[in-house]
Amino acid sequence: MIPIDPMSALAGIQSAISMVKKASKVANDLGSLAPMIGKMFDAKSVATKAMLEAKRDKKGSNMGVALQIEMALEQARAFEEELKMLFMQTGKIDVWQKIKARQAEMDRDDAKEIAALKYAEKKAKEKEQEQLEIGLALGALFLLGFLVFVGIYELMEFCKTSRCGR
């Protein structure tokens, strides 16, 4: 994934929100807004990831990053409330509730998938560490065996030229 500038991500959210608001004024029904609303939530996701990446990279102050993250999320929350009201006004609150239930289900699935990936990554690191330890142990054993062999050889050579135990 190509890293995105947090400011560009925030601009993407603002652009998507304004586009949905403009379209909602002329749309015949909420169904026709679905692709644009989906793009807005995609922009929110991208912006959130960009902000978190910027925080990890420590570019800028913590206060600045925190402010940007919270302002973007607050703007998205406010828009989500407006969207909820739009569903209520059109008598489709049941659809909104189904959307929110599906989102919660998908969020749970994402969390499980992330946990499984982290577990697999942890297991892979443990296996790599174990293989490293086995390699070091085998190397140490080989070195010890080599030193014992050299010691015995040197002792036998010494005994040939001098008097050992006789």
mmCIF file of N, CA and C in Angstrom, residues 65-158:
data_model
loop_
_atom_site.group_PDB
_atom_site.id
_atom_site.type_symbol
_atom_site.label_atom_id
_atom_site.label_comp_id
_atom_site.label_asym_id
_atom_site.label_seq_id
_atom_site.Cartn_x
_atom_site.Cartn_y
_atom_site.Cartn_z
ATOM 1 N N VAL A 65 -1.053 15.741 15.493
ATOM 2 C CA VAL A 65 -1.581 14.487 14.951
ATOM 3 C C VAL A 65 -2.904 14.143 15.627
ATOM 4 N N ALA A 66 -2.944 14.270 16.965
ATOM 5 C CA ALA A 66 -4.174 13.970 17.698
ATOM 6 C C ALA A 66 -5.308 14.883 17.245
ATOM 7 N N LEU A 67 -5.002 16.149 17.054
ATOM 8 C CA LEU A 67 -6.012 17.110 16.607
ATOM 9 C C LEU A 67 -6.542 16.723 15.226
ATOM 10 N N GLN A 68 -5.654 16.393 14.323
ATOM 11 C CA GLN A 68 -6.072 16.015 12.975
ATOM 12 C C GLN A 68 -6.933 14.761 13.000
ATOM 13 N N ILE A 69 -6.511 13.760 13.773
ATOM 14 C CA ILE A 69 -7.271 12.515 13.844
ATOM 15 C C ILE A 69 -8.670 12.782 14.396
ATOM 16 N N GLU A 70 -8.717 13.473 15.507
ATOM 17 C CA GLU A 70 -10.014 13.699 16.154
ATOM 18 C C GLU A 70 -10.935 14.584 15.319
ATOM 19 N N MET A 71 -10.385 15.581 14.660
ATOM 20 C CA MET A 71 -11.227 16.453 13.832
ATOM 21 C C MET A 71 -11.800 15.673 12.645
ATOM 22 N N ALA A 72 -10.979 14.833 12.033
ATOM 23 C CA ALA A 72 -11.465 14.030 10.902
ATOM 24 C C ALA A 72 -12.529 13.047 11.365
ATOM 25 N N LEU A 73 -12.283 12.399 12.495
ATOM 26 C CA LEU A 73 -13.257 11.438 13.005
ATOM 27 C C LEU A 73 -14.537 12.129 13.457
ATOM 28 N N GLU A 74 -14.412 13.307 14.049
ATOM 29 C CA GLU A 74 -15.604 14.045 14.469
ATOM 30 C C GLU A 74 -16.432 14.473 13.271
ATOM 31 N N GLN A 75 -15.768 14.915 12.231
ATOM 32 C CA GLN A 75 -16.484 15.297 11.010
ATOM 33 C C GLN A 75 -17.218 14.084 10.427
ATOM 34 N N ALA A 76 -16.571 12.948 10.426
ATOM 35 C CA ALA A 76 -17.202 11.738 9.910
ATOM 36 C C ALA A 76 -18.365 11.306 10.816
ATOM 37 N N ARG A 77 -18.187 11.431 12.151
ATOM 38 C CA ARG A 77 -19.278 11.090 13.071
ATOM 39 C C ARG A 77 -20.484 12.000 12.855
ATOM 40 N N ALA A 78 -20.211 13.285 12.695
ATOM 41 C CA ALA A 78 -21.308 14.235 12.465
ATOM 42 C C ALA A 78 -22.040 13.897 11.166
ATOM 43 N N PHE A 79 -21.276 13.561 10.143
ATOM 44 C CA PHE A 79 -21.912 13.198 8.874
ATOM 45 C C PHE A 79 -22.722 11.922 9.039
ATOM 46 N N GLU A 80 -22.205 10.971 9.800
ATOM 47 C CA GLU A 80 -22.928 9.729 10.013
ATOM 48 C C GLU A 80 -24.261 10.001 10.711
ATOM 49 N N GLU A 81 -24.266 10.949 11.645
ATOM 50 C CA GLU A 81 -25.520 11.323 12.309
ATOM 51 C C GLU A 81 -26.490 11.960 11.313
ATOM 52 N N GLU A 82 -25.959 12.813 10.432
ATOM 53 C CA GLU A 82 -26.813 13.411 9.393
ATOM 54 C C GLU A 82 -27.387 12.324 8.490
ATOM 55 N N LEU A 83 -26.576 11.359 8.175
ATOM 56 C CA LEU A 83 -27.016 10.250 7.329
ATOM 57 C C LEU A 83 -28.111 9.451 8.033
ATOM 58 N N LYS A 84 -27.922 9.217 9.324
ATOM 59 C CA LYS A 84 -28.929 8.518 10.116
ATOM 60 C C LYS A 84 -30.253 9.288 10.086
ATOM 61 N N MET A 85 -30.163 10.600 10.232
ATOM 62 C CA MET A 85 -31.370 11.434 10.194
ATOM 63 C C MET A 85 -32.041 11.341 8.816
ATOM 64 N N LEU A 86 -31.247 11.285 7.780
ATOM 65 C CA LEU A 86 -31.782 11.168 6.434
ATOM 66 C C LEU A 86 -32.571 9.858 6.277
ATOM 67 N N PHE A 87 -32.025 8.789 6.826
ATOM 68 C CA PHE A 87 -32.741 7.512 6.803
ATOM 69 C C PHE A 87 -34.031 7.609 7.610
ATOM 70 N N MET A 88 -33.973 8.282 8.761
ATOM 71 C CA MET A 88 -35.166 8.437 9.589
ATOM 72 C C MET A 88 -36.236 9.245 8.860
ATOM 73 N N GLN A 89 -35.834 10.325 8.226
ATOM 74 C CA GLN A 89 -36.781 11.204 7.540
ATOM 75 C C GLN A 89 -37.471 10.504 6.378
ATOM 76 N N THR A 90 -36.796 9.558 5.782
ATOM 77 C CA THR A 90 -37.394 8.845 4.649
ATOM 78 C C THR A 90 -38.112 7.575 5.096
ATOM 79 N N GLY A 91 -38.178 7.367 6.412
ATOM 80 C CA GLY A 91 -38.882 6.205 6.932
ATOM 81 C C GLY A 91 -38.129 4.899 6.752
ATOM 82 N N LYS A 92 -36.833 4.975 6.648
ATOM 83 C CA LYS A 92 -36.028 3.767 6.411
ATOM 84 C C LYS A 92 -35.062 3.509 7.569
ATOM 85 N N ILE A 93 -35.515 3.774 8.783
ATOM 86 C CA ILE A 93 -34.647 3.560 9.942
ATOM 87 C C ILE A 93 -34.295 2.088 10.099
ATOM 88 N N ASP A 94 -35.201 1.199 9.671
ATOM 89 C CA ASP A 94 -34.896 -0.230 9.737
ATOM 90 C C ASP A 94 -33.706 -0.583 8.852
ATOM 91 N N VAL A 95 -33.610 0.087 7.700
ATOM 92 C CA VAL A 95 -32.462 -0.129 6.814
ATOM 93 C C VAL A 95 -31.190 0.360 7.501
ATOM 94 N N TRP A 96 -31.267 1.509 8.162
ATOM 95 C CA TRP A 96 -30.106 2.061 8.881
ATOM 96 C C TRP A 96 -29.653 1.079 9.965
ATOM 97 N N GLN A 97 -30.603 0.530 10.698
ATOM 98 C CA GLN A 97 -30.265 -0.414 11.766
ATOM 99 C C GLN A 97 -29.626 -1.672 11.196
ATOM 100 N N LYS A 98 -30.102 -2.126 10.042
ATOM 101 C CA LYS A 98 -29.489 -3.283 9.393
ATOM 102 C C LYS A 98 -28.063 -2.967 8.937
ATOM 103 N N ILE A 99 -27.894 -1.740 8.428
ATOM 104 C CA ILE A 99 -26.552 -1.312 8.000
ATOM 105 C C ILE A 99 -25.606 -1.308 9.195
ATOM 106 N N LYS A 100 -26.049 -0.737 10.306
ATOM 107 C CA LYS A 100 -25.205 -0.665 11.504
ATOM 108 C C LYS A 100 -24.910 -2.067 12.052
ATOM 109 N N ALA A 101 -25.908 -2.959 12.001
ATOM 110 C CA ALA A 101 -25.691 -4.333 12.468
ATOM 111 C C ALA A 101 -24.674 -5.039 11.581
ATOM 112 N N ARG A 102 -24.796 -4.841 10.261
ATOM 113 C CA ARG A 102 -23.843 -5.456 9.337
ATOM 114 C C ARG A 102 -22.438 -4.883 9.563
ATOM 115 N N GLN A 103 -22.363 -3.582 9.799
ATOM 116 C CA GLN A 103 -21.060 -2.957 10.067
ATOM 117 C C GLN A 103 -20.438 -3.558 11.323
ATOM 118 N N ALA A 104 -21.242 -3.721 12.389
ATOM 119 C CA ALA A 104 -20.726 -4.303 13.631
ATOM 120 C C ALA A 104 -20.234 -5.730 13.395
ATOM 121 N N GLU A 105 -20.985 -6.487 12.625
ATOM 122 C CA GLU A 105 -20.587 -7.860 12.305
ATOM 123 C C GLU A 105 -19.276 -7.872 11.525
ATOM 124 N N MET A 106 -19.170 -6.988 10.543
ATOM 125 C CA MET A 106 -17.945 -6.922 9.733
ATOM 126 C C MET A 106 -16.765 -6.452 10.571
ATOM 127 N N ASP A 107 -17.011 -5.513 11.501
ATOM 128 C CA ASP A 107 -15.944 -5.059 12.396
ATOM 129 C C ASP A 107 -15.452 -6.205 13.281
ATOM 130 N N ARG A 108 -16.399 -7.019 13.777
ATOM 131 C CA ARG A 108 -16.007 -8.183 14.585
ATOM 132 C C ARG A 108 -15.178 -9.157 13.754
ATOM 133 N N ASP A 109 -15.625 -9.396 12.522
ATOM 134 C CA ASP A 109 -14.878 -10.304 11.638
ATOM 135 C C ASP A 109 -13.475 -9.768 11.365
ATOM 136 N N ASP A 110 -13.383 -8.451 11.135
ATOM 137 C CA ASP A 110 -12.071 -7.829 10.910
ATOM 138 C C ASP A 110 -11.182 -7.985 12.136
ATOM 139 N N ALA A 111 -11.775 -7.783 13.320
ATOM 140 C CA ALA A 111 -11.002 -7.918 14.554
ATOM 141 C C ALA A 111 -10.498 -9.346 14.725
ATOM 142 N N LYS A 112 -11.356 -10.326 14.417
ATOM 143 C CA LYS A 112 -10.928 -11.730 14.512
ATOM 144 C C LYS A 112 -9.812 -12.024 13.520
ATOM 145 N N GLU A 113 -9.945 -11.479 12.305
ATOM 146 C CA GLU A 113 -8.923 -11.707 11.281
ATOM 147 C C GLU A 113 -7.593 -11.078 11.691
ATOM 148 N N ILE A 114 -7.660 -9.871 12.239
ATOM 149 C CA ILE A 114 -6.442 -9.200 12.696
ATOM 150 C C ILE A 114 -5.800 -9.983 13.832
ATOM 151 N N ALA A 115 -6.632 -10.475 14.766
ATOM 152 C CA ALA A 115 -6.104 -11.271 15.877
ATOM 153 C C ALA A 115 -5.448 -12.549 15.353
ATOM 154 N N ALA A 116 -6.072 -13.188 14.367
ATOM 155 C CA ALA A 116 -5.492 -14.403 13.792
ATOM 156 C C ALA A 116 -4.166 -14.101 13.091
ATOM 157 N N LEU A 117 -4.109 -12.983 12.388
ATOM 158 C CA LEU A 117 -2.858 -12.603 11.720
ATOM 159 C C LEU A 117 -1.763 -12.311 12.738
ATOM 160 N N LYS A 118 -2.116 -11.617 13.814
ATOM 161 C CA LYS A 118 -1.126 -11.324 14.857
ATOM 162 C C LYS A 118 -0.644 -12.609 15.510
ATOM 163 N N TYR A 119 -1.574 -13.546 15.744
ATOM 164 C CA TYR A 119 -1.200 -14.826 16.340
ATOM 165 C C TYR A 119 -0.260 -15.590 15.418
ATOM 166 N N ALA A 120 -0.596 -15.618 14.120
ATOM 167 C CA ALA A 120 0.257 -16.311 13.151
ATOM 168 C C ALA A 120 1.634 -15.656 13.075
ATOM 169 N N GLU A 121 1.657 -14.337 13.119
ATOM 170 C CA GLU A 121 2.934 -13.612 13.085
ATOM 171 C C GLU A 121 3.758 -13.927 14.330
ATOM 172 N N LYS A 122 3.099 -13.975 15.491
ATOM 173 C CA LYS A 122 3.785 -14.300 16.739
ATOM 174 C C LYS A 122 4.362 -15.708 16.679
ATOM 175 N N LYS A 123 3.559 -16.668 16.170
ATOM 176 C CA LYS A 123 4.022 -18.048 16.058
ATOM 177 C C LYS A 123 5.210 -18.150 15.100
ATOM 178 N N ALA A 124 5.153 -17.399 14.003
ATOM 179 C CA ALA A 124 6.255 -17.421 13.034
ATOM 180 C C ALA A 124 7.532 -16.871 13.667
ATOM 181 N N LYS A 125 7.402 -15.815 14.457
ATOM 182 C CA LYS A 125 8.580 -15.254 15.135
ATOM 183 C C LYS A 125 9.135 -16.240 16.155
ATOM 184 N N GLU A 126 8.227 -16.909 16.888
ATOM 185 C CA GLU A 126 8.675 -17.898 17.866
ATOM 186 C C GLU A 126 9.409 -19.044 17.172
ATOM 187 N N LYS A 127 8.874 -19.493 16.044
ATOM 188 C CA LYS A 127 9.507 -20.584 15.304
ATOM 189 C C LYS A 127 10.875 -20.145 14.789
ATOM 190 N N GLU A 128 10.947 -18.923 14.284
ATOM 191 C CA GLU A 128 12.229 -18.404 13.798
ATOM 192 C C GLU A 128 13.239 -18.323 14.938
ATOM 193 N N GLN A 129 12.789 -17.870 16.111
ATOM 194 C CA GLN A 129 13.670 -17.781 17.272
ATOM 195 C C GLN A 129 14.143 -19.170 17.689
ATOM 196 N N GLU A 130 13.229 -20.146 17.667
ATOM 197 C CA GLU A 130 13.581 -21.510 18.032
ATOM 198 C C GLU A 130 14.612 -22.085 17.059
ATOM 199 N N GLN A 131 14.417 -21.826 15.764
ATOM 200 C CA GLN A 131 15.367 -22.317 14.768
ATOM 201 C C GLN A 131 16.737 -21.659 14.958
ATOM 202 N N LEU A 132 16.729 -20.391 15.314
ATOM 203 C CA LEU A 132 17.994 -19.701 15.574
ATOM 204 C C LEU A 132 18.705 -20.327 16.773
ATOM 205 N N GLU A 133 17.948 -20.605 17.825
ATOM 206 C CA GLU A 133 18.544 -21.213 19.017
ATOM 207 C C GLU A 133 19.078 -22.607 18.714
ATOM 208 N N ILE A 134 18.346 -23.387 17.927
ATOM 209 C CA ILE A 134 18.811 -24.724 17.544
ATOM 210 C C ILE A 134 20.089 -24.606 16.725
ATOM 211 N N GLY A 135 20.133 -23.667 15.797
ATOM 212 C CA GLY A 135 21.326 -23.456 14.980
ATOM 213 C C GLY A 135 22.525 -23.072 15.828
ATOM 214 N N LEU A 136 22.295 -22.195 16.797
ATOM 215 C CA LEU A 136 23.398 -21.804 17.687
ATOM 216 C C LEU A 136 23.867 -22.987 18.534
ATOM 217 N N ALA A 137 22.927 -23.783 19.026
ATOM 218 C CA ALA A 137 23.296 -24.948 19.827
ATOM 219 C C ALA A 137 24.089 -25.950 18.994
ATOM 220 N N LEU A 138 23.639 -26.213 17.763
ATOM 221 C CA LEU A 138 24.372 -27.136 16.887
ATOM 222 C C LEU A 138 25.765 -26.588 16.557
ATOM 223 N N GLY A 139 25.834 -25.288 16.327
ATOM 224 C CA GLY A 139 27.135 -24.673 16.056
ATOM 225 C C GLY A 139 28.068 -24.805 17.247
ATOM 226 N N ALA A 140 27.544 -24.588 18.444
ATOM 227 C CA ALA A 140 28.357 -24.718 19.654
ATOM 228 C C ALA A 140 28.799 -26.167 19.846
ATOM 229 N N LEU A 141 27.902 -27.122 19.599
ATOM 230 C CA LEU A 141 28.271 -28.539 19.704
ATOM 231 C C LEU A 141 29.346 -28.911 18.686
ATOM 232 N N PHE A 142 29.199 -28.429 17.463
ATOM 233 C CA PHE A 142 30.199 -28.704 16.437
ATOM 234 C C PHE A 142 31.561 -28.134 16.854
ATOM 235 N N LEU A 143 31.550 -26.898 17.356
ATOM 236 C CA LEU A 143 32.798 -26.275 17.802
ATOM 237 C C LEU A 143 33.418 -27.068 18.946
ATOM 238 N N LEU A 144 32.600 -27.482 19.896
ATOM 239 C CA LEU A 144 33.099 -28.263 21.023
ATOM 240 C C LEU A 144 33.682 -29.591 20.534
ATOM 241 N N GLY A 145 32.958 -30.261 19.625
ATOM 242 C CA GLY A 145 33.462 -31.522 19.075
ATOM 243 C C GLY A 145 34.773 -31.327 18.327
ATOM 244 N N PHE A 146 34.850 -30.249 17.568
ATOM 245 C CA PHE A 146 36.089 -29.960 16.840
ATOM 246 C C PHE A 146 37.242 -29.718 17.804
ATOM 247 N N LEU A 147 36.971 -28.931 18.859
ATOM 248 C CA LEU A 147 38.037 -28.668 19.842
ATOM 249 C C LEU A 147 38.470 -29.943 20.555
ATOM 250 N N VAL A 148 37.534 -30.830 20.880
ATOM 251 C CA VAL A 148 37.881 -32.108 21.510
ATOM 252 C C VAL A 148 38.730 -32.941 20.548
ATOM 253 N N PHE A 149 38.331 -32.997 19.269
ATOM 254 C CA PHE A 149 39.089 -33.737 18.274
ATOM 255 C C PHE A 149 40.514 -33.191 18.160
ATOM 256 N N VAL A 150 40.636 -31.871 18.056
ATOM 257 C CA VAL A 150 41.970 -31.262 17.946
ATOM 258 C C VAL A 150 42.782 -31.540 19.200
ATOM 259 N N GLY A 151 42.124 -31.465 20.366
ATOM 260 C CA GLY A 151 42.836 -31.734 21.628
ATOM 261 C C GLY A 151 43.353 -33.159 21.689
ATOM 262 N N ILE A 152 42.540 -34.118 21.305
ATOM 263 C CA ILE A 152 42.959 -35.530 21.312
ATOM 264 C C ILE A 152 44.077 -35.749 20.302
ATOM 265 N N TYR A 153 43.946 -35.163 19.109
ATOM 266 C CA TYR A 153 44.982 -35.299 18.093
ATOM 267 C C TYR A 153 46.311 -34.725 18.599
ATOM 268 N N GLU A 154 46.259 -33.540 19.196
ATOM 269 C CA GLU A 154 47.486 -32.914 19.713
ATOM 270 C C GLU A 154 48.092 -33.744 20.846
ATOM 271 N N LEU A 155 47.243 -34.308 21.685
ATOM 272 C CA LEU A 155 47.731 -35.141 22.782
ATOM 273 C C LEU A 155 48.419 -36.392 22.230
ATOM 274 N N MET A 156 47.856 -37.009 21.207
ATOM 275 C CA MET A 156 48.457 -38.195 20.610
ATOM 276 C C MET A 156 49.774 -37.849 19.925
ATOM 277 N N GLU A 157 49.830 -36.726 19.258
ATOM 278 C CA GLU A 157 51.079 -36.295 18.620
ATOM 279 C C GLU A 157 52.142 -36.016 19.685
ATOM 280 N N PHE A 158 51.736 -35.434 20.782
ATOM 281 C CA PHE A 158 52.664 -35.138 21.862
ATOM 282 C C PHE A 158 53.204 -36.441 22.472
#
